[in-house]
């Protein structure tokens, strides 16, 4: 699976916003992009929030970046990623705060996401800091998509 598989999973589901009240609002933004494209059912968004409340801010996986998600049975319809850039950053209560980039994902089963997430993990290991820095500087959604394509290609 080549790098563009991550871009295909994102499929223009990108939003750039100035600020949010808290991590819950940021997570709702990332989920709303998945919902608008038929990737999830509405309750999946609340399950993402509930998961973070119950298990803590483990979704903030590196400085500046979080990966909100829930379980397949919580309303995931297909494999998708969304990207929300919060220009002012948002705190999750993690040592990786503030978070500027949320990459929410949904997967309809326990295995279809493994290759895309493995690929994303490799990208983040190699270029994660650059990805956060570039996306923080994005002026709008089109600019963010251009920056993503450059980094992920």
PDB file of N, CA and C in Angstrom, residues 83-143:
ATOM      1  N   UNK A  83      -9.121  15.201   8.785  1.00  0.00           N
ATOM      2  CA  UNK A  83      -8.055  16.022   9.359  1.00  0.00           C
ATOM      3  C   UNK A  83      -8.656  17.366   9.757  1.00  0.00           C
ATOM      4  N   UNK A  84      -8.508  17.715  11.034  1.00  0.00           N
ATOM      5  CA  UNK A  84      -8.919  19.022  11.525  1.00  0.00           C
ATOM      6  C   UNK A  84      -7.679  19.709  12.079  1.00  0.00           C
ATOM      7  N   UNK A  85      -7.455  20.921  11.605  1.00  0.00           N
ATOM      8  CA  UNK A  85      -6.344  21.742  12.082  1.00  0.00           C
ATOM      9  C   UNK A  85      -6.934  22.827  12.977  1.00  0.00           C
ATOM     10  N   UNK A  86      -6.479  22.874  14.215  1.00  0.00           N
ATOM     11  CA  UNK A  86      -6.896  23.910  15.163  1.00  0.00           C
ATOM     12  C   UNK A  86      -5.696  24.851  15.319  1.00  0.00           C
ATOM     13  N   UNK A  87      -5.768  25.986  14.664  1.00  0.00           N
ATOM     14  CA  UNK A  87      -4.618  26.894  14.575  1.00  0.00           C
ATOM     15  C   UNK A  87      -4.109  27.357  15.952  1.00  0.00           C
ATOM     16  N   UNK A  88      -5.010  27.563  16.911  1.00  0.00           N
ATOM     17  CA  UNK A  88      -4.608  28.007  18.248  1.00  0.00           C
ATOM     18  C   UNK A  88      -4.226  26.846  19.157  1.00  0.00           C
ATOM     19  N   UNK A  89      -4.463  25.622  18.706  1.00  0.00           N
ATOM     20  CA  UNK A  89      -4.164  24.454  19.523  1.00  0.00           C
ATOM     21  C   UNK A  89      -5.253  24.217  20.563  1.00  0.00           C
ATOM     22  N   UNK A  90      -5.293  22.991  21.069  1.00  0.00           N
ATOM     23  CA  UNK A  90      -6.281  22.602  22.072  1.00  0.00           C
ATOM     24  C   UNK A  90      -5.627  21.586  23.009  1.00  0.00           C
ATOM     25  N   UNK A  91      -5.966  21.668  24.278  1.00  0.00           N
ATOM     26  CA  UNK A  91      -5.384  20.757  25.263  1.00  0.00           C
ATOM     27  C   UNK A  91      -6.286  19.551  25.493  1.00  0.00           C
ATOM     28  N   UNK A  92      -5.666  18.376  25.524  1.00  0.00           N
ATOM     29  CA  UNK A  92      -6.353  17.124  25.815  1.00  0.00           C
ATOM     30  C   UNK A  92      -6.016  16.625  27.220  1.00  0.00           C
ATOM     31  N   UNK A  93      -5.156  17.351  27.938  1.00  0.00           N
ATOM     32  CA  UNK A  93      -4.693  16.863  29.239  1.00  0.00           C
ATOM     33  C   UNK A  93      -3.567  15.853  29.079  1.00  0.00           C
ATOM     34  N   UNK A  94      -2.806  16.027  28.018  1.00  0.00           N
ATOM     35  CA  UNK A  94      -1.731  15.108  27.666  1.00  0.00           C
ATOM     36  C   UNK A  94      -0.379  15.817  27.709  1.00  0.00           C
ATOM     37  N   UNK A  95       0.679  15.022  27.875  1.00  0.00           N
ATOM     38  CA  UNK A  95       2.027  15.591  27.778  1.00  0.00           C
ATOM     39  C   UNK A  95       2.342  16.027  26.344  1.00  0.00           C
ATOM     40  N   UNK A  96       1.484  15.641  25.377  1.00  0.00           N
ATOM     41  CA  UNK A  96       1.673  16.040  23.977  1.00  0.00           C
ATOM     42  C   UNK A  96       0.874  17.289  23.610  1.00  0.00           C
ATOM     43  N   UNK A  97       0.264  17.944  24.594  1.00  0.00           N
ATOM     44  CA  UNK A  97      -0.466  19.200  24.364  1.00  0.00           C
ATOM     45  C   UNK A  97       0.503  20.327  24.063  1.00  0.00           C
ATOM     46  N   UNK A  98       0.044  21.362  23.374  1.00  0.00           N
ATOM     47  CA  UNK A  98      -1.259  21.471  22.741  1.00  0.00           C
ATOM     48  C   UNK A  98      -1.325  20.655  21.449  1.00  0.00           C
ATOM     49  N   UNK A  99      -2.531  20.226  21.103  1.00  0.00           N
ATOM     50  CA  UNK A  99      -2.776  19.498  19.870  1.00  0.00           C
ATOM     51  C   UNK A  99      -3.248  20.488  18.810  1.00  0.00           C
ATOM     52  N   UNK A 100      -2.626  20.427  17.646  1.00  0.00           N
ATOM     53  CA  UNK A 100      -2.993  21.285  16.521  1.00  0.00           C
ATOM     54  C   UNK A 100      -3.673  20.501  15.397  1.00  0.00           C
ATOM     55  N   UNK A 101      -3.399  19.212  15.326  1.00  0.00           N
ATOM     56  CA  UNK A 101      -3.919  18.378  14.238  1.00  0.00           C
ATOM     57  C   UNK A 101      -4.645  17.183  14.834  1.00  0.00           C
ATOM     58  N   UNK A 102      -5.900  17.012  14.435  1.00  0.00           N
ATOM     59  CA  UNK A 102      -6.674  15.832  14.801  1.00  0.00           C
ATOM     60  C   UNK A 102      -6.907  15.030  13.532  1.00  0.00           C
ATOM     61  N   UNK A 103      -6.531  13.769  13.554  1.00  0.00           N
ATOM     62  CA  UNK A 103      -6.751  12.869  12.419  1.00  0.00           C
ATOM     63  C   UNK A 103      -7.682  11.760  12.906  1.00  0.00           C
ATOM     64  N   UNK A 104      -8.980  12.004  12.808  1.00  0.00           N
ATOM     65  CA  UNK A 104      -9.957  11.012  13.258  1.00  0.00           C
ATOM     66  C   UNK A 104     -10.052   9.899  12.226  1.00  0.00           C
ATOM     67  N   UNK A 105     -10.334   8.687  12.704  1.00  0.00           N
ATOM     68  CA  UNK A 105     -10.539   7.597  11.753  1.00  0.00           C
ATOM     69  C   UNK A 105     -11.695   6.717  12.160  1.00  0.00           C
ATOM     70  N   UNK A 106     -12.247   6.078  11.152  1.00  0.00           N
ATOM     71  CA  UNK A 106     -13.303   5.085  11.351  1.00  0.00           C
ATOM     72  C   UNK A 106     -12.944   3.859  10.529  1.00  0.00           C
ATOM     73  N   UNK A 107     -13.350   2.714  11.044  1.00  0.00           N
ATOM     74  CA  UNK A 107     -13.128   1.461  10.331  1.00  0.00           C
ATOM     75  C   UNK A 107     -14.314   0.542  10.620  1.00  0.00           C
ATOM     76  N   UNK A 108     -14.842  -0.116   9.604  1.00  0.00           N
ATOM     77  CA  UNK A 108     -16.046  -0.920   9.789  1.00  0.00           C
ATOM     78  C   UNK A 108     -15.802  -2.267  10.463  1.00  0.00           C
ATOM     79  N   UNK A 109     -14.532  -2.639  10.628  1.00  0.00           N
ATOM     80  CA  UNK A 109     -14.213  -3.927  11.244  1.00  0.00           C
ATOM     81  C   UNK A 109     -12.869  -3.807  11.947  1.00  0.00           C
ATOM     82  N   UNK A 110     -12.397  -4.899  12.477  1.00  0.00           N
ATOM     83  CA  UNK A 110     -11.173  -4.847  13.279  1.00  0.00           C
ATOM     84  C   UNK A 110      -9.889  -4.983  12.469  1.00  0.00           C
ATOM     85  N   UNK A 111      -9.998  -5.084  11.155  1.00  0.00           N
ATOM     86  CA  UNK A 111      -8.775  -5.307  10.389  1.00  0.00           C
ATOM     87  C   UNK A 111      -8.574  -4.397   9.176  1.00  0.00           C
ATOM     88  N   UNK A 112      -9.626  -3.834   8.603  1.00  0.00           N
ATOM     89  CA  UNK A 112      -9.451  -3.097   7.350  1.00  0.00           C
ATOM     90  C   UNK A 112      -8.605  -1.838   7.493  1.00  0.00           C
ATOM     91  N   UNK A 113      -8.433  -1.321   8.696  1.00  0.00           N
ATOM     92  CA  UNK A 113      -7.657  -0.101   8.905  1.00  0.00           C
ATOM     93  C   UNK A 113      -6.170  -0.359   9.148  1.00  0.00           C
ATOM     94  N   UNK A 114      -5.791  -1.593   9.344  1.00  0.00           N
ATOM     95  CA  UNK A 114      -4.428  -1.892   9.805  1.00  0.00           C
ATOM     96  C   UNK A 114      -3.363  -1.375   8.840  1.00  0.00           C
ATOM     97  N   UNK A 115      -3.517  -1.619   7.562  1.00  0.00           N
ATOM     98  CA  UNK A 115      -2.493  -1.168   6.609  1.00  0.00           C
ATOM     99  C   UNK A 115      -2.404   0.349   6.533  1.00  0.00           C
ATOM    100  N   UNK A 116      -3.553   1.021   6.494  1.00  0.00           N
ATOM    101  CA  UNK A 116      -3.535   2.484   6.426  1.00  0.00           C
ATOM    102  C   UNK A 116      -2.922   3.061   7.698  1.00  0.00           C
ATOM    103  N   UNK A 117      -3.284   2.505   8.844  1.00  0.00           N
ATOM    104  CA  UNK A 117      -2.735   3.034  10.097  1.00  0.00           C
ATOM    105  C   UNK A 117      -1.244   2.708  10.239  1.00  0.00           C
ATOM    106  N   UNK A 118      -0.829   1.564   9.741  1.00  0.00           N
ATOM    107  CA  UNK A 118       0.597   1.229   9.757  1.00  0.00           C
ATOM    108  C   UNK A 118       1.371   2.222   8.883  1.00  0.00           C
ATOM    109  N   UNK A 119       0.811   2.503   7.730  1.00  0.00           N
ATOM    110  CA  UNK A 119       1.432   3.475   6.834  1.00  0.00           C
ATOM    111  C   UNK A 119       1.471   4.863   7.474  1.00  0.00           C
ATOM    112  N   UNK A 120       0.353   5.258   8.112  1.00  0.00           N
ATOM    113  CA  UNK A 120       0.307   6.547   8.782  1.00  0.00           C
ATOM    114  C   UNK A 120       1.344   6.597   9.911  1.00  0.00           C
ATOM    115  N   UNK A 121       1.472   5.524  10.669  1.00  0.00           N
ATOM    116  CA  UNK A 121       2.463   5.473  11.748  1.00  0.00           C
ATOM    117  C   UNK A 121       3.875   5.675  11.198  1.00  0.00           C
ATOM    118  N   UNK A 122       4.187   5.041  10.086  1.00  0.00           N
ATOM    119  CA  UNK A 122       5.514   5.208   9.476  1.00  0.00           C
ATOM    120  C   UNK A 122       5.735   6.647   9.027  1.00  0.00           C
ATOM    121  N   UNK A 123       4.702   7.258   8.465  1.00  0.00           N
ATOM    122  CA  UNK A 123       4.802   8.657   8.034  1.00  0.00           C
ATOM    123  C   UNK A 123       5.041   9.546   9.252  1.00  0.00           C
ATOM    124  N   UNK A 124       4.286   9.300  10.314  1.00  0.00           N
ATOM    125  CA  UNK A 124       4.431  10.132  11.510  1.00  0.00           C
ATOM    126  C   UNK A 124       5.797   9.957  12.156  1.00  0.00           C
ATOM    127  N   UNK A 125       6.343   8.748  12.118  1.00  0.00           N
ATOM    128  CA  UNK A 125       7.692   8.539  12.648  1.00  0.00           C
ATOM    129  C   UNK A 125       8.729   9.329  11.859  1.00  0.00           C
ATOM    130  N   UNK A 126       8.569   9.334  10.529  1.00  0.00           N
ATOM    131  CA  UNK A 126       9.540  10.012   9.667  1.00  0.00           C
ATOM    132  C   UNK A 126       9.291  11.511   9.541  1.00  0.00           C
ATOM    133  N   UNK A 127       8.010  11.908   9.454  1.00  0.00           N
ATOM    134  CA  UNK A 127       7.679  13.288   9.104  1.00  0.00           C
ATOM    135  C   UNK A 127       6.623  13.902  10.016  1.00  0.00           C
ATOM    136  N   UNK A 128       6.361  13.312  11.166  1.00  0.00           N
ATOM    137  CA  UNK A 128       5.285  13.784  12.028  1.00  0.00           C
ATOM    138  C   UNK A 128       5.433  15.224  12.465  1.00  0.00           C
ATOM    139  N   UNK A 129       6.629  15.589  12.886  1.00  0.00           N
ATOM    140  CA  UNK A 129       6.863  16.959  13.331  1.00  0.00           C
ATOM    141  C   UNK A 129       6.645  17.944  12.175  1.00  0.00           C
ATOM    142  N   UNK A 130       7.126  17.574  10.997  1.00  0.00           N
ATOM    143  CA  UNK A 130       6.940  18.423   9.807  1.00  0.00           C
ATOM    144  C   UNK A 130       5.462  18.527   9.463  1.00  0.00           C
ATOM    145  N   UNK A 131       4.732  17.422   9.553  1.00  0.00           N
ATOM    146  CA  UNK A 131       3.313  17.421   9.226  1.00  0.00           C
ATOM    147  C   UNK A 131       2.556  18.392  10.131  1.00  0.00           C
ATOM    148  N   UNK A 132       2.797  18.330  11.435  1.00  0.00           N
ATOM    149  CA  UNK A 132       2.130  19.237  12.369  1.00  0.00           C
ATOM    150  C   UNK A 132       2.499  20.681  12.055  1.00  0.00           C
ATOM    151  N   UNK A 133       3.787  20.942  11.857  1.00  0.00           N
ATOM    152  CA  UNK A 133       4.252  22.307  11.569  1.00  0.00           C
ATOM    153  C   UNK A 133       3.622  22.849  10.293  1.00  0.00           C
ATOM    154  N   UNK A 134       3.627  22.058   9.242  1.00  0.00           N
ATOM    155  CA  UNK A 134       3.062  22.494   7.954  1.00  0.00           C
ATOM    156  C   UNK A 134       1.561  22.752   8.057  1.00  0.00           C
ATOM    157  N   UNK A 135       0.851  21.851   8.712  1.00  0.00           N
ATOM    158  CA  UNK A 135      -0.604  22.018   8.792  1.00  0.00           C
ATOM    159  C   UNK A 135      -0.978  23.200   9.688  1.00  0.00           C
ATOM    160  N   UNK A 136      -0.201  23.470  10.728  1.00  0.00           N
ATOM    161  CA  UNK A 136      -0.460  24.649  11.571  1.00  0.00           C
ATOM    162  C   UNK A 136      -0.390  25.929  10.754  1.00  0.00           C
ATOM    163  N   UNK A 137       0.427  25.924   9.719  1.00  0.00           N
ATOM    164  CA  UNK A 137       0.620  27.117   8.892  1.00  0.00           C
ATOM    165  C   UNK A 137      -0.377  27.199   7.735  1.00  0.00           C
ATOM    166  N   UNK A 138      -1.212  26.194   7.556  1.00  0.00           N
ATOM    167  CA  UNK A 138      -2.170  26.189   6.442  1.00  0.00           C
ATOM    168  C   UNK A 138      -3.154  27.348   6.581  1.00  0.00           C
ATOM    169  N   UNK A 139      -3.419  28.003   5.471  1.00  0.00           N
ATOM    170  CA  UNK A 139      -4.309  29.162   5.466  1.00  0.00           C
ATOM    171  C   UNK A 139      -5.777  28.765   5.400  1.00  0.00           C
ATOM    172  N   UNK A 140      -6.047  27.632   4.744  1.00  0.00           N
ATOM    173  CA  UNK A 140      -7.425  27.174   4.556  1.00  0.00           C
ATOM    174  C   UNK A 140      -7.384  25.694   4.177  1.00  0.00           C
ATOM    175  N   UNK A 141      -8.550  25.141   3.858  1.00  0.00           N
ATOM    176  CA  UNK A 141      -8.626  23.714   3.563  1.00  0.00           C
ATOM    177  C   UNK A 141      -7.820  23.334   2.322  1.00  0.00           C
ATOM    178  N   UNK A 142      -7.910  24.144   1.273  1.00  0.00           N
ATOM    179  CA  UNK A 142      -7.158  23.829   0.046  1.00  0.00           C
ATOM    180  C   UNK A 142      -5.654  23.848   0.302  1.00  0.00           C
ATOM    181  N   UNK A 143      -5.195  24.810   1.061  1.00  0.00           N
ATOM    182  CA  UNK A 143      -3.786  24.893   1.413  1.00  0.00           C
ATOM    183  C   UNK A 143      -3.380  23.679   2.254  1.00  0.00           C
TER     184      UNK A 143
END
